PDB file of C-alpha atoms and ligand atoms in Angstrom:
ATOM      1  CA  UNK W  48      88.920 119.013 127.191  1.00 90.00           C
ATOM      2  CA  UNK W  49      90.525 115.944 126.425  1.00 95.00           C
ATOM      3  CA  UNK W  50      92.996 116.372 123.280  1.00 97.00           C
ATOM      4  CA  UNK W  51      92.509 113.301 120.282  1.00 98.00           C
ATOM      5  CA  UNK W  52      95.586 111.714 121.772  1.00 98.00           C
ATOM      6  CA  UNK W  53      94.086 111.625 125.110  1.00 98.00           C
ATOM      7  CA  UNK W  54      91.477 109.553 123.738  1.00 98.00           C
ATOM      8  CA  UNK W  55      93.188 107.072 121.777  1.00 98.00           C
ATOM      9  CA  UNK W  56      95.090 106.544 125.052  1.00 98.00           C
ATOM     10  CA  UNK W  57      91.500 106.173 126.934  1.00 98.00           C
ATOM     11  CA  UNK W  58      90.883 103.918 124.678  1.00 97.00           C
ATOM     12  CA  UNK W  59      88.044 106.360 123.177  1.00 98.00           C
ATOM     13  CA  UNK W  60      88.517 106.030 119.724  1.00 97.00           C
ATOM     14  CA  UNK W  61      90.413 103.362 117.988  1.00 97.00           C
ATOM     15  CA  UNK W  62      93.904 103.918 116.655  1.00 97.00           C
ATOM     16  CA  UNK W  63      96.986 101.278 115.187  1.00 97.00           C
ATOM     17  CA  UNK W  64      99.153 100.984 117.398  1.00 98.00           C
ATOM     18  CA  UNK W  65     102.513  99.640 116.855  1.00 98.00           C
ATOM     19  CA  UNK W  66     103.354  99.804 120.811  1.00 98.00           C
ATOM     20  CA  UNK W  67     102.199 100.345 124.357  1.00 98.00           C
ATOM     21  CA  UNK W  68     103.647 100.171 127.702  1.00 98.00           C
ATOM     22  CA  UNK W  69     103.137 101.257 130.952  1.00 98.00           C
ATOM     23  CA  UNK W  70     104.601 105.135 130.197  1.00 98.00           C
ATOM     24  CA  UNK W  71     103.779 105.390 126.488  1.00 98.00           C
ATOM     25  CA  UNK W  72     101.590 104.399 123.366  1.00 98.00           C
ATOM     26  CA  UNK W  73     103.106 104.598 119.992  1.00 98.00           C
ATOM     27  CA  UNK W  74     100.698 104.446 116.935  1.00 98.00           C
ATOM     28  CA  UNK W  75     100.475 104.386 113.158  1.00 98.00           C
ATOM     29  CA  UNK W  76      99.870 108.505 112.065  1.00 98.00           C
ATOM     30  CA  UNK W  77      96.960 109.015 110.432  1.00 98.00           C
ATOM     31  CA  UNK W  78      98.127 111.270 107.444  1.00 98.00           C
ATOM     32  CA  UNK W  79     101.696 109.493 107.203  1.00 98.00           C
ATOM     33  CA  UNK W  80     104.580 111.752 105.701  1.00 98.00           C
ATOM     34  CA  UNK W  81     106.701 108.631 105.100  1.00 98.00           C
ATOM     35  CA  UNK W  82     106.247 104.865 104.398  1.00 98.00           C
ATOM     36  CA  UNK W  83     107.043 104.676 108.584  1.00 98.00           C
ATOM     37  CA  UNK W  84     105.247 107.528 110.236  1.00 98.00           C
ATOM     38  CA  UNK W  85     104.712 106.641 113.866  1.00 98.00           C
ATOM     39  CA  UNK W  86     103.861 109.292 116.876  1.00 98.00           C
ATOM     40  CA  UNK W  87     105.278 108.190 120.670  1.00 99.00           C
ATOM     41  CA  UNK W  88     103.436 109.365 123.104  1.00 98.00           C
ATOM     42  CA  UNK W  89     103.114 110.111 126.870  1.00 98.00           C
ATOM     43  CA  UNK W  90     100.003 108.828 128.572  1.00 98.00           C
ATOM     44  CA  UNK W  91     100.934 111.691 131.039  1.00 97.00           C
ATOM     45  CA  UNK W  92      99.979 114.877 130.081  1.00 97.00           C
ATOM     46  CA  UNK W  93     102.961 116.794 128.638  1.00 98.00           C
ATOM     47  CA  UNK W  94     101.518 119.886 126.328  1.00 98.00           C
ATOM     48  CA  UNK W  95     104.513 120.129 124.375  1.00 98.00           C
ATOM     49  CA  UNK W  96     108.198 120.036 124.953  1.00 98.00           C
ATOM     50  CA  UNK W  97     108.726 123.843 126.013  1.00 98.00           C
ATOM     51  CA  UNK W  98     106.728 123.384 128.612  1.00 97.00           C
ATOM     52  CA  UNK W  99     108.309 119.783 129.830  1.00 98.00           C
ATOM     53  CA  UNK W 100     110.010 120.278 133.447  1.00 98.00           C
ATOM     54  CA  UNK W 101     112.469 118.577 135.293  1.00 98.00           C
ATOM     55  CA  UNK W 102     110.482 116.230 136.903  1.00 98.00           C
ATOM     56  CA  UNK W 103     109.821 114.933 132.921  1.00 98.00           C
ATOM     57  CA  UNK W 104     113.399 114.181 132.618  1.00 98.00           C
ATOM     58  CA  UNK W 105     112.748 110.135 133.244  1.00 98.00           C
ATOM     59  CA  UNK W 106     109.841 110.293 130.518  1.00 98.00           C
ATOM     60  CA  UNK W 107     111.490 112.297 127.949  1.00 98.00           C
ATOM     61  CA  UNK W 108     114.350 109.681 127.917  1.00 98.00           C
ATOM     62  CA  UNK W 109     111.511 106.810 127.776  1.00 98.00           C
ATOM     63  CA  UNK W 110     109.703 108.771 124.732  1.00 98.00           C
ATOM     64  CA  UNK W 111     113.515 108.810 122.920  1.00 98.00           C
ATOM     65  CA  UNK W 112     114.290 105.327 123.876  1.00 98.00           C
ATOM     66  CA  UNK W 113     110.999 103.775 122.703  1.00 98.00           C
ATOM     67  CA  UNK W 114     111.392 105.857 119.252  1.00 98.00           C
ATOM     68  CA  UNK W 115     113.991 104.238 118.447  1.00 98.00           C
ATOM     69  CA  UNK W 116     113.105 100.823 119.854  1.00 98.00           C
ATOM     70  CA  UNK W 117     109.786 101.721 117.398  1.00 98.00           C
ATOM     71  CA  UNK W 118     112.114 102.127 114.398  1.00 98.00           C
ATOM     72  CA  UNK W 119     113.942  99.058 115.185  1.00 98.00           C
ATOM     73  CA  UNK W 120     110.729  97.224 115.214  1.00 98.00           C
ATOM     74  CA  UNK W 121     109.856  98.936 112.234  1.00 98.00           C
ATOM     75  CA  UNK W 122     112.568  97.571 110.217  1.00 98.00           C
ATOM     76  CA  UNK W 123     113.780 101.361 110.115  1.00 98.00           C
ATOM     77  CA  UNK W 124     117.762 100.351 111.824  1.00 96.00           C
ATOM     78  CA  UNK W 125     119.654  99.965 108.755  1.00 98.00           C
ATOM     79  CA  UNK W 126     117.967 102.819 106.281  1.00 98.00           C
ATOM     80  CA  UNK W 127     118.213 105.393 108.902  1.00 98.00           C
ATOM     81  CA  UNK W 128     114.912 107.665 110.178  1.00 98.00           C
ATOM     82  CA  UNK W 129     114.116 110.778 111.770  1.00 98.00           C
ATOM     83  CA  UNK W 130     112.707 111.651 115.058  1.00 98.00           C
ATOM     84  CA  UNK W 131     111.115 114.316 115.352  1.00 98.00           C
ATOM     85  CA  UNK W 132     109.426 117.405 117.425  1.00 98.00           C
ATOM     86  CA  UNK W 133     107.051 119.910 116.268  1.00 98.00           C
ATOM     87  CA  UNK W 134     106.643 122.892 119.625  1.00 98.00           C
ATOM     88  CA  UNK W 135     103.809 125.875 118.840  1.00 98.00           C
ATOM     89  CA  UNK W 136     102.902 127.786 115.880  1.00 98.00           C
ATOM     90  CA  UNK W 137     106.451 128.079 113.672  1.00 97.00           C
ATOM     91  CA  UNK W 138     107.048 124.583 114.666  1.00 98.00           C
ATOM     92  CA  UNK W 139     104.048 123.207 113.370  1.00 97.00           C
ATOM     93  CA  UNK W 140     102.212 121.796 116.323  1.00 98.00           C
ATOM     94  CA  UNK W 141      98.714 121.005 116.340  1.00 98.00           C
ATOM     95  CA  UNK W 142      98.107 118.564 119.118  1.00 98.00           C
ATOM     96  CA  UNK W 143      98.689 120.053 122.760  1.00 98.00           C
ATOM     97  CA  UNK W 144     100.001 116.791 123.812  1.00 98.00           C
ATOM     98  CA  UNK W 145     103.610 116.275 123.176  1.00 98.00           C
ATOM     99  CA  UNK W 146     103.938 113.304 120.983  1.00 98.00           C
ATOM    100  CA  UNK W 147     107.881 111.876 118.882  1.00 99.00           C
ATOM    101  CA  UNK W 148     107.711 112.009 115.115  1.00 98.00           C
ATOM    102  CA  UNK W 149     109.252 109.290 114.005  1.00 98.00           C
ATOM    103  CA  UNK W 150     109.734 108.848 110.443  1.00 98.00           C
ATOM    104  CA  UNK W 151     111.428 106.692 107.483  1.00 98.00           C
ATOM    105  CA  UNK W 152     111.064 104.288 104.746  1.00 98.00           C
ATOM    106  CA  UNK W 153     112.474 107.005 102.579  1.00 98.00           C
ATOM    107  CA  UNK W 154     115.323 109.601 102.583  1.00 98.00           C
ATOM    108  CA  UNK W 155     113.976 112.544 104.395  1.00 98.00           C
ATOM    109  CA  UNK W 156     115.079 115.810 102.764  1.00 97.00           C
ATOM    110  CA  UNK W 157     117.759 118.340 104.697  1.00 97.00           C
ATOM    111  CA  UNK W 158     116.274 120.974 105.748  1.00 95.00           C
ATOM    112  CA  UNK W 159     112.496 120.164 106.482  1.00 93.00           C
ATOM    113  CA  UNK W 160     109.997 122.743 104.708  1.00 85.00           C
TER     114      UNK W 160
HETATM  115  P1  LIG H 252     101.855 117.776 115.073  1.00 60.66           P
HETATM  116  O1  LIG H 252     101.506 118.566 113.857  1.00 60.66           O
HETATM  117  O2  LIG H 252     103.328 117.674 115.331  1.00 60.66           O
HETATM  118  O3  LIG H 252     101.084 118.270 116.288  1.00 60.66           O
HETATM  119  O4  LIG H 252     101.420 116.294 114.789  1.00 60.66           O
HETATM  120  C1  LIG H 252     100.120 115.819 114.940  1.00 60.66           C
HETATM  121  C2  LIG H 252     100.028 114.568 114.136  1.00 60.66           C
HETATM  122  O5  LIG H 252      98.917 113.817 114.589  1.00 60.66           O
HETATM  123  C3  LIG H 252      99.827 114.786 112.646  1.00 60.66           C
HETATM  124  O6  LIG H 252     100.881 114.174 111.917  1.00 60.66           O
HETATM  125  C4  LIG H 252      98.473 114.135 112.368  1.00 60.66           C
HETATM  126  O7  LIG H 252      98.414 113.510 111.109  1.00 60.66           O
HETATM  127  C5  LIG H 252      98.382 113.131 113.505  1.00 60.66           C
HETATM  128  N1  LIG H 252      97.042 112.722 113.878  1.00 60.66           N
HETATM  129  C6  LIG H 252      95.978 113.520 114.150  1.00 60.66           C
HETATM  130  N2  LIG H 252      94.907 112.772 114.502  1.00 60.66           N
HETATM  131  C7  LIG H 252      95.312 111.475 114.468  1.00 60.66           C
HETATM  132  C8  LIG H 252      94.670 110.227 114.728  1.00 60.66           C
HETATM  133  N3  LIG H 252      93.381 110.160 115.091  1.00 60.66           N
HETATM  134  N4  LIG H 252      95.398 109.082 114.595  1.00 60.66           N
HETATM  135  C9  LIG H 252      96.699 109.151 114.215  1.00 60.66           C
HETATM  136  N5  LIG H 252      97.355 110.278 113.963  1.00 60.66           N
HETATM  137  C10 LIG H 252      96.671 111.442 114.072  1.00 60.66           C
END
């Protein structure tokens, strides 16, 4: 069963995106947490980032380069943001399809609830 994600990137229900290319999407979170609340994510399957393998190595850097090329599109460079990744139950997953927090707009508090 296809996960929501899956189906934004199928182009199966709509989403605002703020970036696509041929490896990732990145779009506009639904329930923001900050003024800038944007999720990266893999069009290829990656369930979450325990389970990532070496042969994600080349996609993982993509997903951390394009959240920060996100937040520099984002006017996010100078304030600062955070980047972030939520992996099973304590961590606070609830997609199974890895996807970047990335957040800002607002200083984050230190440490995160
Ligand atoms: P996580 O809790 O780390 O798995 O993050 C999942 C995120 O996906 C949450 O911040 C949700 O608000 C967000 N989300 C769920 N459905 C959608 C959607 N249809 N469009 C945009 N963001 C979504």
């Amino acid at each position: 069963m296809k996960t929501i994600f899956q189906k934004i990137i199928d182009r199966e229900i709509p989403a605002q995106l703020a970036h696509e290319d041929e490896h990732c999407i990145a779009l506009h979170d639904i329930n923001p947490q900050a003024p800038v609340h944007v999720l990266v994510i893999p069009k290829r399957l990656i369930p979450r980032i325990a389970g990532a393998g070496a042969d994600d190595q080349a996609l993982l850097g993509h997903l951390l380069l394009s959240a920060a090329a996100v937040a520099k599109k984002l006017g996010l460079e100078g304030s600062g943001f955070r980047i972030v990744i939520n992996n099973g139950r304590d961590g606070g997953e609830t997609v199974p399809h890895l996807h970047v927090h990335v957040l800002g707009g607002r200083p984050l508090g230190w440490p995160p609830g």
